[in-house]
PDB file of C-alpha atoms in Angstrom:
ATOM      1  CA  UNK A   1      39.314-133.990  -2.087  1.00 82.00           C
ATOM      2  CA  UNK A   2      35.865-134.543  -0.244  1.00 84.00           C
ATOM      3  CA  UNK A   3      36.776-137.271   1.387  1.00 89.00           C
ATOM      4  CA  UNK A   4      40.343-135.695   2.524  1.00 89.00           C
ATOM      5  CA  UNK A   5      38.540-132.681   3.946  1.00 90.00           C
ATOM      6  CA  UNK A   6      35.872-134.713   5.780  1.00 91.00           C
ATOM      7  CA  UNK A   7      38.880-136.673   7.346  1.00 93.00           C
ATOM      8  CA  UNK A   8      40.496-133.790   8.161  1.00 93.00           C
ATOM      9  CA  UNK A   9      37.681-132.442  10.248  1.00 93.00           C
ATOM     10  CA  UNK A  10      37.036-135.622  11.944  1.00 94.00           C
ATOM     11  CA  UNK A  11      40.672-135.800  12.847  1.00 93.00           C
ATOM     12  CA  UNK A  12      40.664-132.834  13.917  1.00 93.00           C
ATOM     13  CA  UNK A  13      37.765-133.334  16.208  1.00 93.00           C
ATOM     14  CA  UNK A  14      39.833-136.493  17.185  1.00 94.00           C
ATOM     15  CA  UNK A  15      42.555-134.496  18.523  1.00 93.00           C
ATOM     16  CA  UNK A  16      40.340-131.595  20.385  1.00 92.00           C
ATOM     17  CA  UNK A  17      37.338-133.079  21.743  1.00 91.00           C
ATOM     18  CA  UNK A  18      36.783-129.572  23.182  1.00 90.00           C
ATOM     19  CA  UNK A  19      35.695-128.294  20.024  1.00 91.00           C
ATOM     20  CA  UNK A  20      32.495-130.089  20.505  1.00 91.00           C
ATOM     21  CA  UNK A  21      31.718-128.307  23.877  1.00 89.00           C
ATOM     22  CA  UNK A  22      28.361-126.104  23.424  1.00 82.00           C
ATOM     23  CA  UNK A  23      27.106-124.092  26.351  1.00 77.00           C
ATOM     24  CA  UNK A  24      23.391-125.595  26.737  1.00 68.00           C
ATOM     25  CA  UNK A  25      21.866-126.009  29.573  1.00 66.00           C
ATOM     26  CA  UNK A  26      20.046-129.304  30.408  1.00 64.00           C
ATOM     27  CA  UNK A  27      16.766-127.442  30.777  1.00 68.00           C
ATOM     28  CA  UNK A  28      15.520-123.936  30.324  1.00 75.00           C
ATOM     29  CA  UNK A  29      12.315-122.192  31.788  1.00 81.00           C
ATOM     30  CA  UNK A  30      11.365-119.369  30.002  1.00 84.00           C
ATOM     31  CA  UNK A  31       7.686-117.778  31.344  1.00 90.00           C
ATOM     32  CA  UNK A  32       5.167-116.588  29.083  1.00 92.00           C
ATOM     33  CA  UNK A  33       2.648-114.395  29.493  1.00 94.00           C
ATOM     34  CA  UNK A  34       0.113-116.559  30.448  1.00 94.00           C
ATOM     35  CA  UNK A  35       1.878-117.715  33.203  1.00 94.00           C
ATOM     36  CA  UNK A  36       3.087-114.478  34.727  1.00 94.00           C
ATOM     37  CA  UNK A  37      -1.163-113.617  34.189  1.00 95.00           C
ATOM     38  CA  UNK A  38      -1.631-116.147  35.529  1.00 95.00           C
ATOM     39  CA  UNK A  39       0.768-115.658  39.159  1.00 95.00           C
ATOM     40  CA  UNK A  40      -0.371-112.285  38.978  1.00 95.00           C
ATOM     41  CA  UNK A  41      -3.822-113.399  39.567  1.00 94.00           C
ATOM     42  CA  UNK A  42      -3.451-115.925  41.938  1.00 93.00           C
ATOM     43  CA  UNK A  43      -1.211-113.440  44.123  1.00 93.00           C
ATOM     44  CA  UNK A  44      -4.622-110.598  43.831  1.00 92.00           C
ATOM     45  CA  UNK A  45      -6.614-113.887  44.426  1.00 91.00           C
ATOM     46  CA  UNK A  46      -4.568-114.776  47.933  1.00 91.00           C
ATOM     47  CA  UNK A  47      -4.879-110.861  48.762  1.00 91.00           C
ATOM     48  CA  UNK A  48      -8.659-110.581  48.837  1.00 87.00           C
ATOM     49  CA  UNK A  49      -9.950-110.808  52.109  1.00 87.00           C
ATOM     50  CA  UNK A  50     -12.717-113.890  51.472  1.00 89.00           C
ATOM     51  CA  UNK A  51     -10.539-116.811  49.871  1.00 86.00           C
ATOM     52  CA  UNK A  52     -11.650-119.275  47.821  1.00 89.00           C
ATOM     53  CA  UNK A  53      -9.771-122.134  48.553  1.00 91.00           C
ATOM     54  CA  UNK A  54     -10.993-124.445  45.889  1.00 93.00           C
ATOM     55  CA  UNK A  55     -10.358-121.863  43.276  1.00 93.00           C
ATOM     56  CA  UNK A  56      -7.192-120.476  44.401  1.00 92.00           C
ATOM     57  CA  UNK A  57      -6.068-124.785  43.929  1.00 94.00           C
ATOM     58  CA  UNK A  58      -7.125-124.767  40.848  1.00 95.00           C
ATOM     59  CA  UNK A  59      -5.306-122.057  39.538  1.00 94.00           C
ATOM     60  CA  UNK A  60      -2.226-123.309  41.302  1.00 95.00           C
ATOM     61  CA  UNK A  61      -2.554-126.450  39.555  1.00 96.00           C
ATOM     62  CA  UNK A  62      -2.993-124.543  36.404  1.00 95.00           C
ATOM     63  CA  UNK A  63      -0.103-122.466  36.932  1.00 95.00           C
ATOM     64  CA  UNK A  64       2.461-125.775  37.457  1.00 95.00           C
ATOM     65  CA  UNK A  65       1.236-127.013  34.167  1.00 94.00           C
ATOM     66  CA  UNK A  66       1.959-124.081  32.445  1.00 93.00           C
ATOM     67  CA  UNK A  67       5.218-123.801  34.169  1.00 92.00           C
ATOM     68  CA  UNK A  68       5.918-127.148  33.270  1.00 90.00           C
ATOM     69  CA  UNK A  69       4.946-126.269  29.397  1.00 89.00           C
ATOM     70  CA  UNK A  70       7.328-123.871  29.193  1.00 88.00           C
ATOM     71  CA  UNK A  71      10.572-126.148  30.401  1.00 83.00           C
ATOM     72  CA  UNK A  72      12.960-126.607  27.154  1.00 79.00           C
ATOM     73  CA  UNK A  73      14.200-130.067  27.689  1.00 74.00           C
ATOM     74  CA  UNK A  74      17.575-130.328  26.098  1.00 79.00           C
ATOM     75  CA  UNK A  75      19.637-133.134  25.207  1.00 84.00           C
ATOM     76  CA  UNK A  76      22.692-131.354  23.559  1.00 87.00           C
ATOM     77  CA  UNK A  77      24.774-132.144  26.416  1.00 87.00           C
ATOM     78  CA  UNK A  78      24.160-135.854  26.706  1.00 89.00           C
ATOM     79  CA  UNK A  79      24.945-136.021  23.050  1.00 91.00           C
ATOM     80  CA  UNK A  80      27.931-133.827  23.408  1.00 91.00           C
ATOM     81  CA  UNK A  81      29.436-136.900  26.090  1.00 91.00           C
ATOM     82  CA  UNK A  82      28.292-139.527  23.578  1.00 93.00           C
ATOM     83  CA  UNK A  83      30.540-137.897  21.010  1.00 94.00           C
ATOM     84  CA  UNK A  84      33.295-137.490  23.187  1.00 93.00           C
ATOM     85  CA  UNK A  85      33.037-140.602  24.398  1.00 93.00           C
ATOM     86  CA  UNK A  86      32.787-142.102  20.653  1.00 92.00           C
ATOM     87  CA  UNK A  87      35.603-140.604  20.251  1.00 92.00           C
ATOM     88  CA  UNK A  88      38.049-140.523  23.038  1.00 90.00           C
ATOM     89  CA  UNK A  89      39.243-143.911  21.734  1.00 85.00           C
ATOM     90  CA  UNK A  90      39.753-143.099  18.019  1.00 89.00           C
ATOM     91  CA  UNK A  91      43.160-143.209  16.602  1.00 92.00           C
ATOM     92  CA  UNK A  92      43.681-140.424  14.180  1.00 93.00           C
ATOM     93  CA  UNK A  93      41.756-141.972  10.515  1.00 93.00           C
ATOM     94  CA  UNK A  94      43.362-142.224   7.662  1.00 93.00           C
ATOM     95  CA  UNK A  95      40.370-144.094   5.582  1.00 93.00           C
ATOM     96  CA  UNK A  96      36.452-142.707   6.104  1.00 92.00           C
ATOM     97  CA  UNK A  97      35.175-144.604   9.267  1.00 91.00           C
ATOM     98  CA  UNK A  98      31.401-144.596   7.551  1.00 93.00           C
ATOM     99  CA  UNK A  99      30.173-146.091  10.753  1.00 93.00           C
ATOM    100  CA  UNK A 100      31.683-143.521  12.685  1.00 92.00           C
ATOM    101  CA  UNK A 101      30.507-140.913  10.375  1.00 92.00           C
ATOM    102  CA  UNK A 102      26.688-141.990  10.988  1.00 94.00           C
ATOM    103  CA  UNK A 103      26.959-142.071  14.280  1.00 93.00           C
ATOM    104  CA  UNK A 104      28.487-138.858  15.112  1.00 94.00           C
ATOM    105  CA  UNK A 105      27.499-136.593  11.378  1.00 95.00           C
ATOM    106  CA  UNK A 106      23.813-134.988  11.391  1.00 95.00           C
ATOM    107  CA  UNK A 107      24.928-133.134   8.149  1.00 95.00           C
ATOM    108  CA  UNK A 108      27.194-132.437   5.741  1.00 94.00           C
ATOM    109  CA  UNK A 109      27.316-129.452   3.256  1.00 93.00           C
ATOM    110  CA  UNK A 110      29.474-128.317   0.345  1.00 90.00           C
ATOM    111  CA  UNK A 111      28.752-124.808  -0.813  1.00 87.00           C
ATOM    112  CA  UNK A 112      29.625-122.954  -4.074  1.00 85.00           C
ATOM    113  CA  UNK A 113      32.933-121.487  -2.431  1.00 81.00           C
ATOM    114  CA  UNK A 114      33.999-125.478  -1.558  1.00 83.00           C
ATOM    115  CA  UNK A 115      33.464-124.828   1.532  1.00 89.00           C
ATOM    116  CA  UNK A 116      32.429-128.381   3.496  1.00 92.00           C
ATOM    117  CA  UNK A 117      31.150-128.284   6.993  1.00 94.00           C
ATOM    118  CA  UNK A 118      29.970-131.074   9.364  1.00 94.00           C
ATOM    119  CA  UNK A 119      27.228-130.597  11.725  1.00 95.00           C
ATOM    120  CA  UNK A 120      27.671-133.331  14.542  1.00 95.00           C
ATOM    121  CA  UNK A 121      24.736-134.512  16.267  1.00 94.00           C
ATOM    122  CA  UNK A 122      24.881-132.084  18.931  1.00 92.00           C
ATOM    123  CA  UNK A 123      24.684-128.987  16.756  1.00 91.00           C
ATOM    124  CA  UNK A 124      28.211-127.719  16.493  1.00 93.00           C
ATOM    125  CA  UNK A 125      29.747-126.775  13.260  1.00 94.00           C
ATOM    126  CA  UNK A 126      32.905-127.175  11.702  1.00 93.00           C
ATOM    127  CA  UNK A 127      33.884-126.339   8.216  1.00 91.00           C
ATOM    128  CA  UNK A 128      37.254-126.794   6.079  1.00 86.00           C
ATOM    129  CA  UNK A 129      37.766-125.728   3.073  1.00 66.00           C
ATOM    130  CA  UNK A 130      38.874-126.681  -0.270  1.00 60.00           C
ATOM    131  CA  UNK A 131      41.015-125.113  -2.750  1.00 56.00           C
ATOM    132  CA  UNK A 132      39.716-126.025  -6.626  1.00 53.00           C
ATOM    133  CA  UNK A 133      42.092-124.818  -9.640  1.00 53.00           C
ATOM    134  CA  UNK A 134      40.963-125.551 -13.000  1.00 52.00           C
ATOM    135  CA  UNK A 135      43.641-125.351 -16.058  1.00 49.00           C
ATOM    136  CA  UNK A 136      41.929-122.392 -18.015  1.00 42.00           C
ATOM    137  CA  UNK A 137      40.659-120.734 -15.118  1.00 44.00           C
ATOM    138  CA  UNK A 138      42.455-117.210 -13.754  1.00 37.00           C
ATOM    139  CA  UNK A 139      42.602-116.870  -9.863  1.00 34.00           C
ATOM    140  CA  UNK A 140      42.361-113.994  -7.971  1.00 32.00           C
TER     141      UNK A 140
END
């Protein structure tokens, strides 16, 4: 039953490569307050009437770096094309590709409800489900 449901996800990933879209951005800047500080300072610093060149460089400098600090390099998207590239040539499986499996599965989990979901290497989640009967066991 595992190993039908994990096909089933994969095949259905097979099908609709769009499922693996996200909506990352290559890069994010996000400011702290050190660096707004910072710009504030360096903007009361360029409106004082006796400027200090040397300082007011310095400061620059300081503030790229901490610019630069607070970039969020993200490679979500470059591993969302690897998977769809992966698998834009797969046939629909109907045995458990293992190699395929490593390359494109971060995760797997199986909770106490059966439920299994994949994480792929780009962060999205899909989950299937799994129905389990047992012969003395009432359903609901």
């Amino acid at each position: 039953m595992l190993t039908t449901s994990i096909l089933n996800i994969l095949n259905t990933v097979i099908a609709n490569p769009d499922l693996l879209e996200t909506r990352e951005n290559i890069t994010n800047y996000v400011p702290d307050s050190n660096v707004i500080r910072l710009k504030n300072e360096i903007n009361h610093m360029l409106d004082h009437p006796q400027i200090d060149e040397e300082r007011i460089r310095t400061a620059m400098f300081r503030l790229a770096e901490m610019k630069y600090h607070c970039c969020n390099n993200n490679d979500i998207p470059q591993k969302t094309l690897f998977l769809k590239i992966l698998l834009a040539d797969q046939e629909q499986l109907h045995t458990l590709d293992i190699d395929l499996l490593k390359s494109c599965v971060k995760r797997m989990t199986v909770n106490h409800f059966f439920i299994i979901e994949i994480e792929f290497v780009n962060g999205i989640k899909i989950k299937n489900s799994i129905e389990r009967n047992h012969q003395h066991e009432h359903s609901t």
